[in-house]
mmCIF file of C-alpha atoms in Angstrom:
data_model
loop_
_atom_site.group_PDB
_atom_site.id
_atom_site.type_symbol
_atom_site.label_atom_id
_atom_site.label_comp_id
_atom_site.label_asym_id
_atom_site.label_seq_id
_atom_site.Cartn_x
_atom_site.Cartn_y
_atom_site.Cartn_z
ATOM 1 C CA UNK A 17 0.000 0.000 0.000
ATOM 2 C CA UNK A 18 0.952 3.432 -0.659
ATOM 3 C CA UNK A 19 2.510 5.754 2.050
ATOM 4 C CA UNK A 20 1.738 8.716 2.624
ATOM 5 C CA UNK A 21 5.161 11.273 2.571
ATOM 6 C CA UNK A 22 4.338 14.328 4.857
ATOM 7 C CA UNK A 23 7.147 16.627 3.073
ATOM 8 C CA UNK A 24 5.508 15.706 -0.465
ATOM 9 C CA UNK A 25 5.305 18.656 -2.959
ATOM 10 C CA UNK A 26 4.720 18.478 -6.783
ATOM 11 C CA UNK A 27 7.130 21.527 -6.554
ATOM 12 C CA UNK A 28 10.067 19.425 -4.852
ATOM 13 C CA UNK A 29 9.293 16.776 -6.888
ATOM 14 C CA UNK A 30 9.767 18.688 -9.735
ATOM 15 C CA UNK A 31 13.086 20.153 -8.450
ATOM 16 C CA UNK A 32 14.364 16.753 -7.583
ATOM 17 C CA UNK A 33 13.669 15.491 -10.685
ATOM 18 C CA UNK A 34 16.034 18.133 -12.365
ATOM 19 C CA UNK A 35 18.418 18.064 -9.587
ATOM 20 C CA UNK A 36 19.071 14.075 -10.993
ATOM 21 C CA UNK A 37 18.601 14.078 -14.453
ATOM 22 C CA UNK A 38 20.917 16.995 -14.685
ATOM 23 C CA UNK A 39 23.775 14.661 -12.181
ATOM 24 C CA UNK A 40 22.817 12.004 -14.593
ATOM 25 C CA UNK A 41 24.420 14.075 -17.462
ATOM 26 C CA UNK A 42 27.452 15.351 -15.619
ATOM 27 C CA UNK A 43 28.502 11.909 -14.940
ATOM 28 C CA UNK A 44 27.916 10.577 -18.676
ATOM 29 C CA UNK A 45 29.513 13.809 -20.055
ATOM 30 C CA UNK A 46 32.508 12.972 -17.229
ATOM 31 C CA UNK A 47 32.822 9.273 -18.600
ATOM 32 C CA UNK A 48 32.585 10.290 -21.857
ATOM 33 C CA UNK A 49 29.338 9.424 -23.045
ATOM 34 C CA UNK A 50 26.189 10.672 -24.673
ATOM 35 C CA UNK A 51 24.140 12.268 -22.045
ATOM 36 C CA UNK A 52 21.640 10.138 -23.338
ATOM 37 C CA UNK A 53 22.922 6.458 -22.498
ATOM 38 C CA UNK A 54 21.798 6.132 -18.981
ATOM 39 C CA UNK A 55 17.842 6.208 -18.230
ATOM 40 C CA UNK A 56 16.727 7.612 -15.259
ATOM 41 C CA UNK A 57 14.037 4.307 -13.466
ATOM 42 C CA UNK A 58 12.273 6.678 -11.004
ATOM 43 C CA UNK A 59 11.717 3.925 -8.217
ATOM 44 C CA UNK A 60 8.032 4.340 -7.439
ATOM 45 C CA UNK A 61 7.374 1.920 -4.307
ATOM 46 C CA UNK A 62 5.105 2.854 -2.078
ATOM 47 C CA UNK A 63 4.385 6.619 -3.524
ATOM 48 C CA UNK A 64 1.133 8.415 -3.198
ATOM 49 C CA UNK A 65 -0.753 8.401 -6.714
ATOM 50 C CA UNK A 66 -0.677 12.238 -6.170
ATOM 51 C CA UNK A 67 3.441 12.411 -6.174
ATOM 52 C CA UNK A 68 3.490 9.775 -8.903
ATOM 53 C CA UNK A 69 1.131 12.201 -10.653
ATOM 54 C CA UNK A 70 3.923 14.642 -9.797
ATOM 55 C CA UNK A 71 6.472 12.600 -11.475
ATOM 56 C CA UNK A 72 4.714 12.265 -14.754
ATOM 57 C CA UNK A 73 4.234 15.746 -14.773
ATOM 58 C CA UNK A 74 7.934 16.635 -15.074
ATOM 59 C CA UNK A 75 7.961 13.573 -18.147
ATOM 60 C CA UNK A 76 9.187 10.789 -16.486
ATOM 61 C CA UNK A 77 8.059 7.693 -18.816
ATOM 62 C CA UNK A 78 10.319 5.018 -16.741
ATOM 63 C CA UNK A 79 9.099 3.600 -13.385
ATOM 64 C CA UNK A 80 10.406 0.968 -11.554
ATOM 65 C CA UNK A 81 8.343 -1.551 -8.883
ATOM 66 C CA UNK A 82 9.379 -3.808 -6.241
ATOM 67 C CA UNK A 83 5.659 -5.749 -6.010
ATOM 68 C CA UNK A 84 2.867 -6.730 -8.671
ATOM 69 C CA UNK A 85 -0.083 -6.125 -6.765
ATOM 70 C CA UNK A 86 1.053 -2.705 -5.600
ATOM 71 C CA UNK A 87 1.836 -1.972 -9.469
ATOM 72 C CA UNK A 88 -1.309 -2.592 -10.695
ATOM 73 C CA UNK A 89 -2.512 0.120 -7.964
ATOM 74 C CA UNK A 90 -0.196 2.428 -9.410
ATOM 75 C CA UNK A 91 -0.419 1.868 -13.063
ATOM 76 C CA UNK A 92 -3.372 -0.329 -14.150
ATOM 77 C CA UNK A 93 -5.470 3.397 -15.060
ATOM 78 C CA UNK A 94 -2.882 5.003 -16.550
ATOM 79 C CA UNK A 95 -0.611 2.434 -18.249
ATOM 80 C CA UNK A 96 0.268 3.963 -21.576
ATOM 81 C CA UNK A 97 3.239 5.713 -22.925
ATOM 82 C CA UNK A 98 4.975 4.093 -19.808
ATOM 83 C CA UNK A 99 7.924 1.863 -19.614
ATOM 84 C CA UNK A 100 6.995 -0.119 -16.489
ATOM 85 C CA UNK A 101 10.172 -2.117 -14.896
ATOM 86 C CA UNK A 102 9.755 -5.084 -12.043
ATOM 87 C CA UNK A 103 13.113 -4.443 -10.235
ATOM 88 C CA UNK A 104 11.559 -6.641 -7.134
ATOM 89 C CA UNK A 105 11.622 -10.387 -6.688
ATOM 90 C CA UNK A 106 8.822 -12.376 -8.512
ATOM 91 C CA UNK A 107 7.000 -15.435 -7.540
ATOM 92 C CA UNK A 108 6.398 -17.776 -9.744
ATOM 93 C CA UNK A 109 2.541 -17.451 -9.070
ATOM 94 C CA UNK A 110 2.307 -13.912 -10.109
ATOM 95 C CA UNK A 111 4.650 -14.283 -13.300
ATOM 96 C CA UNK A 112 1.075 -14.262 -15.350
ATOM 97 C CA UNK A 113 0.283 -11.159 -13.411
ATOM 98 C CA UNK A 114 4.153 -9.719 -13.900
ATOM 99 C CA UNK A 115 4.053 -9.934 -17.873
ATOM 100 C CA UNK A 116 0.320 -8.501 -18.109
ATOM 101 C CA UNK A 117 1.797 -5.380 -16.605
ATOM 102 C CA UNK A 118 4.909 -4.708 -16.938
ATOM 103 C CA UNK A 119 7.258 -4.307 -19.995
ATOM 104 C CA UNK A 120 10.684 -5.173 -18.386
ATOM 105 C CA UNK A 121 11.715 -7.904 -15.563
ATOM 106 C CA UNK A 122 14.565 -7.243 -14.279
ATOM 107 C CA UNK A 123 14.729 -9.886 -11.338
ATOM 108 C CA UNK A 124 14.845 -13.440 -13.218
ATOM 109 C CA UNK A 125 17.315 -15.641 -11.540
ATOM 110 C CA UNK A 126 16.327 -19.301 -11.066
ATOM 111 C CA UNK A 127 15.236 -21.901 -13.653
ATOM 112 C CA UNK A 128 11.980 -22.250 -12.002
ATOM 113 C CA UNK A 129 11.131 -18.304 -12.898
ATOM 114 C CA UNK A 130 12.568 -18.477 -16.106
ATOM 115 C CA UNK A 131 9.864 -21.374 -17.303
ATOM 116 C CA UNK A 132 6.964 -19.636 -15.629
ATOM 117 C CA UNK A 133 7.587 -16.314 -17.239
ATOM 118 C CA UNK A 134 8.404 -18.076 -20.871
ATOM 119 C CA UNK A 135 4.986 -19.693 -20.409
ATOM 120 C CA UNK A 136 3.283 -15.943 -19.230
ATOM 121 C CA UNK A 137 4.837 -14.702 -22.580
ATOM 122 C CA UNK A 138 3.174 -17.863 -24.429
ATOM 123 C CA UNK A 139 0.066 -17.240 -23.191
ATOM 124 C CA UNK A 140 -0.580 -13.393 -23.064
ATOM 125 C CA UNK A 141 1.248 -12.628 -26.576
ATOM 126 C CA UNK A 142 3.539 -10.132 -24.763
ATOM 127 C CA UNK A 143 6.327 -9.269 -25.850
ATOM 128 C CA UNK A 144 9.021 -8.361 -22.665
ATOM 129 C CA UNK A 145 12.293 -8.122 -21.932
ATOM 130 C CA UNK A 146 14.556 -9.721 -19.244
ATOM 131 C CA UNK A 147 17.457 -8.928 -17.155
ATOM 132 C CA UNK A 148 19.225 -11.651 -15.075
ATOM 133 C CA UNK A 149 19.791 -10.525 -11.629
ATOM 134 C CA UNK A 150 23.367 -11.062 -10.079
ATOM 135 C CA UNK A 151 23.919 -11.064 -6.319
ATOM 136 C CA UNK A 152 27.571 -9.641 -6.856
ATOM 137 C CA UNK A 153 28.404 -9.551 -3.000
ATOM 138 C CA UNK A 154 26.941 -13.929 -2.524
ATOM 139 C CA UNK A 155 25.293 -11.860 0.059
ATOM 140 C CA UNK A 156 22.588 -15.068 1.608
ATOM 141 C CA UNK A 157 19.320 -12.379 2.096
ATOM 142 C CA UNK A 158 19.763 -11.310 -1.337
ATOM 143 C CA UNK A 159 18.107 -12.589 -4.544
ATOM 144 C CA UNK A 160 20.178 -13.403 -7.387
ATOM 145 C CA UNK A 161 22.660 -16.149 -9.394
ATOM 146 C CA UNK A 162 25.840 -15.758 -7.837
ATOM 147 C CA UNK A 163 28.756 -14.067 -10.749
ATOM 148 C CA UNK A 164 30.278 -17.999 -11.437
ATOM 149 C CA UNK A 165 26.566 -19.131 -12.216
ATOM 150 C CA UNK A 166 25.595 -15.728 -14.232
ATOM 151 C CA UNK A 167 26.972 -17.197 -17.835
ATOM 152 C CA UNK A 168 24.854 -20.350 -17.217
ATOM 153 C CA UNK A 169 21.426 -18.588 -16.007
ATOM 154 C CA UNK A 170 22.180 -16.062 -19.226
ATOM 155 C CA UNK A 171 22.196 -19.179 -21.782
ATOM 156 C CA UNK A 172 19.814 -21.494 -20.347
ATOM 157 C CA UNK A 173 17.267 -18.593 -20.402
ATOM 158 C CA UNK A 174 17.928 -17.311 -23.672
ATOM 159 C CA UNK A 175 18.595 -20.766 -25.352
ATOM 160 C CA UNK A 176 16.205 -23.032 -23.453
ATOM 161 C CA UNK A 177 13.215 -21.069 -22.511
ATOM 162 C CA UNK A 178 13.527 -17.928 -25.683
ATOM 163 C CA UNK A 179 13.333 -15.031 -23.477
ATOM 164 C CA UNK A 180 14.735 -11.964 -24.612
ATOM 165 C CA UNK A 181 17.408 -11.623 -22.503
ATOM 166 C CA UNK A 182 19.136 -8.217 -22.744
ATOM 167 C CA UNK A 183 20.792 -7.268 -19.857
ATOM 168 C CA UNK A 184 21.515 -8.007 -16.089
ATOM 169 C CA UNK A 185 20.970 -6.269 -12.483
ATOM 170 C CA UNK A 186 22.480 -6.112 -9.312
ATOM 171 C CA UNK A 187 22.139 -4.616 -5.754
ATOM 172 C CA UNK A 188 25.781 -4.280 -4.468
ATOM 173 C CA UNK A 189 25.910 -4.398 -0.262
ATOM 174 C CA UNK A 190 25.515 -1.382 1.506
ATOM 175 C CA UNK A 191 28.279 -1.930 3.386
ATOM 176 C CA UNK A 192 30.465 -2.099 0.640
ATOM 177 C CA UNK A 193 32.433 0.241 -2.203
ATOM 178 C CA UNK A 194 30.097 -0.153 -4.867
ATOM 179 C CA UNK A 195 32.177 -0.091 -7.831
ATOM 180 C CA UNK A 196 34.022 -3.497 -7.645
ATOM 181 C CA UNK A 197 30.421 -5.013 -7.920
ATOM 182 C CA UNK A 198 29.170 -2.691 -10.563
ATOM 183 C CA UNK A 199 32.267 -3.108 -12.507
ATOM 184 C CA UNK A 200 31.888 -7.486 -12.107
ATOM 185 C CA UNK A 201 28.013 -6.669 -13.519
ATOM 186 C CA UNK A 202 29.144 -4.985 -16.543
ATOM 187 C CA UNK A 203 32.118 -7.064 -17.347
ATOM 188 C CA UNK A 204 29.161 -10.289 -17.098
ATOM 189 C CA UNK A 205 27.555 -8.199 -19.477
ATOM 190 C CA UNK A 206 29.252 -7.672 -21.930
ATOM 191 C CA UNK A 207 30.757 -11.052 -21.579
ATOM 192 C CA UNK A 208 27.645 -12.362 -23.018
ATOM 193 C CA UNK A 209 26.747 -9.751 -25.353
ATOM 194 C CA UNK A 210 24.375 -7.574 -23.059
ATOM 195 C CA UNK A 211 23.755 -4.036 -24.062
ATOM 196 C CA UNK A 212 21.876 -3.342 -20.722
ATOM 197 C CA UNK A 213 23.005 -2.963 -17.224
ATOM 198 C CA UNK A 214 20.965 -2.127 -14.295
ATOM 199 C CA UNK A 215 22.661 -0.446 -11.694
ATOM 200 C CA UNK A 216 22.843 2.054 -9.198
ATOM 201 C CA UNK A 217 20.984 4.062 -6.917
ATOM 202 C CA UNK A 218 19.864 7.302 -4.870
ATOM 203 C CA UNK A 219 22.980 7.091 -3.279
ATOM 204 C CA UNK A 220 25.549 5.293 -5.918
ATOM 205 C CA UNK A 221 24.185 6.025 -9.676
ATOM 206 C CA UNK A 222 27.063 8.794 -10.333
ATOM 207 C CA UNK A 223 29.418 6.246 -9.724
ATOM 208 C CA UNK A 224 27.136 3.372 -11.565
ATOM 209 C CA UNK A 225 27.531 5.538 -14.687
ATOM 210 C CA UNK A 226 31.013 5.674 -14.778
ATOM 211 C CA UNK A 227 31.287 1.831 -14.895
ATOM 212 C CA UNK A 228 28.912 1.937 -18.079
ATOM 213 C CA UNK A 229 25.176 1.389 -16.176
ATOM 214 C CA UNK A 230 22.334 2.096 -18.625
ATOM 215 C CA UNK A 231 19.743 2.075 -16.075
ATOM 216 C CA UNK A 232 20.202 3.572 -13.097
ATOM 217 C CA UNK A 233 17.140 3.216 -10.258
ATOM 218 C CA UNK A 234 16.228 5.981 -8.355
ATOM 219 C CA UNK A 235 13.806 6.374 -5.744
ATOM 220 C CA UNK A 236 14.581 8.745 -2.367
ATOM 221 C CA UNK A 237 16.880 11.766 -4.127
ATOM 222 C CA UNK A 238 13.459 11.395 -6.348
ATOM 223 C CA UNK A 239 10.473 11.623 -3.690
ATOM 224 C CA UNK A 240 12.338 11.913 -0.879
ATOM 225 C CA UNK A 241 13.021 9.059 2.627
ATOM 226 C CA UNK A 242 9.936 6.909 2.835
ATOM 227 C CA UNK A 243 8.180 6.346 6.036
ATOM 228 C CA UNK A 244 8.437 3.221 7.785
#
């Protein structure tokens, strides 16, 4: 369910929006690349409709979402035009309910998953694309194939199930320098011929974009610390 943020403001919205996008180009500009190369996922968990309405305002098409159900809350009434991203783990229950909605999954990472979203796809006529989540830190809480097991997950979907896999994910530790694990993501990627790479947030994304992430997912430098 939604939660309600007592500092919301379309106006800060608005200013944190261009606040980020415009550190989002000084850090491709810095790495030397086209401004344009790393999408801003505005991470919209748990947001009021009225600051999500905020968020479109200022043209953000990309949103990213930890649950289904909570998605469809969101987004069901207002679904074109959008680029909707799953960048939460998925059941295997809701995978039908995943590729109704959404246009990107970015958490696949057992065989299991893999066959229950290539049978969504078969039966809903969607076309969607996958990423291959990578738990870069073998952290035990975490979702995600492990870095030695990435290649493998990456071919068996692809080659034995036909999903479009383009790209991969990860969530490094917080405890940890980020970049080791962002750099490991992209050199998996690109490794297996994968043009996109998920990584980075509030906090990290600068340094995301300087080891090549194409997707960075932002949520509190967007609508501000959630309420617990």
């Amino acid at each position: 369910m939604s939660i309600t943020n007592p500092a919301f403001s379309a106006s800060s919205i608005l200013e944190n929006f261009t606040a980020v996008r415009g550190q989002i180009e000084t850090a491709c500009v810095k790495a030397g690349r086209d401004p344009s190369s790393a999408i801003l996922t505005a991470v919209s968990k748990t947001q009021t409709l009225e600051a999500l309405s905020a968020a479109l305002a200022t043209g953000q098409r990309v949103f990213g979402e930890n649950r289904v159900q909570e998605a469809y809350q969101h987004w069901a009434h207002q679904r074109d035009g959008l680029e909707l991203r799953l960048i939460g783990p998925l059941q295997t229950n809701k995978a039908l309910e995943a590729v109704t909605l959404f246009d990107v999954i970015e958490t696949l990472d057992r065989e299991k998953l893999a066959k229950a979203l290539a049978e969504a796809i078969t039966k809903t006529g969607r076309t969607i694309r996958v990423l291959v989540q990578v738990n870069t830190g073998a952290e035990p809480q975490k979702a995600g194939v492990l870095p030695a097991d990435a290649d493998a997950m990456i071919a068996m979907a692809r080659d034995t199930y036909g999903l479009n896999v383009e790209g991969v994910m990860c969530i490094p530790p917080a405890d940890q320098d980020p970049v080791p694990h962002f750099q490991c993501l992209k050199t998996i990627a690109d490794k297996n011929g994968l043009t996109v790479v998920s990584m980075g947030m509030s906090g990290d994304f600068e340094a995301a974009i300087a080891c090549g992430a194409t997707h960075v997912r932002v949520g509190s430098a967007l609508f501000g610390q959630r309420n617990r």
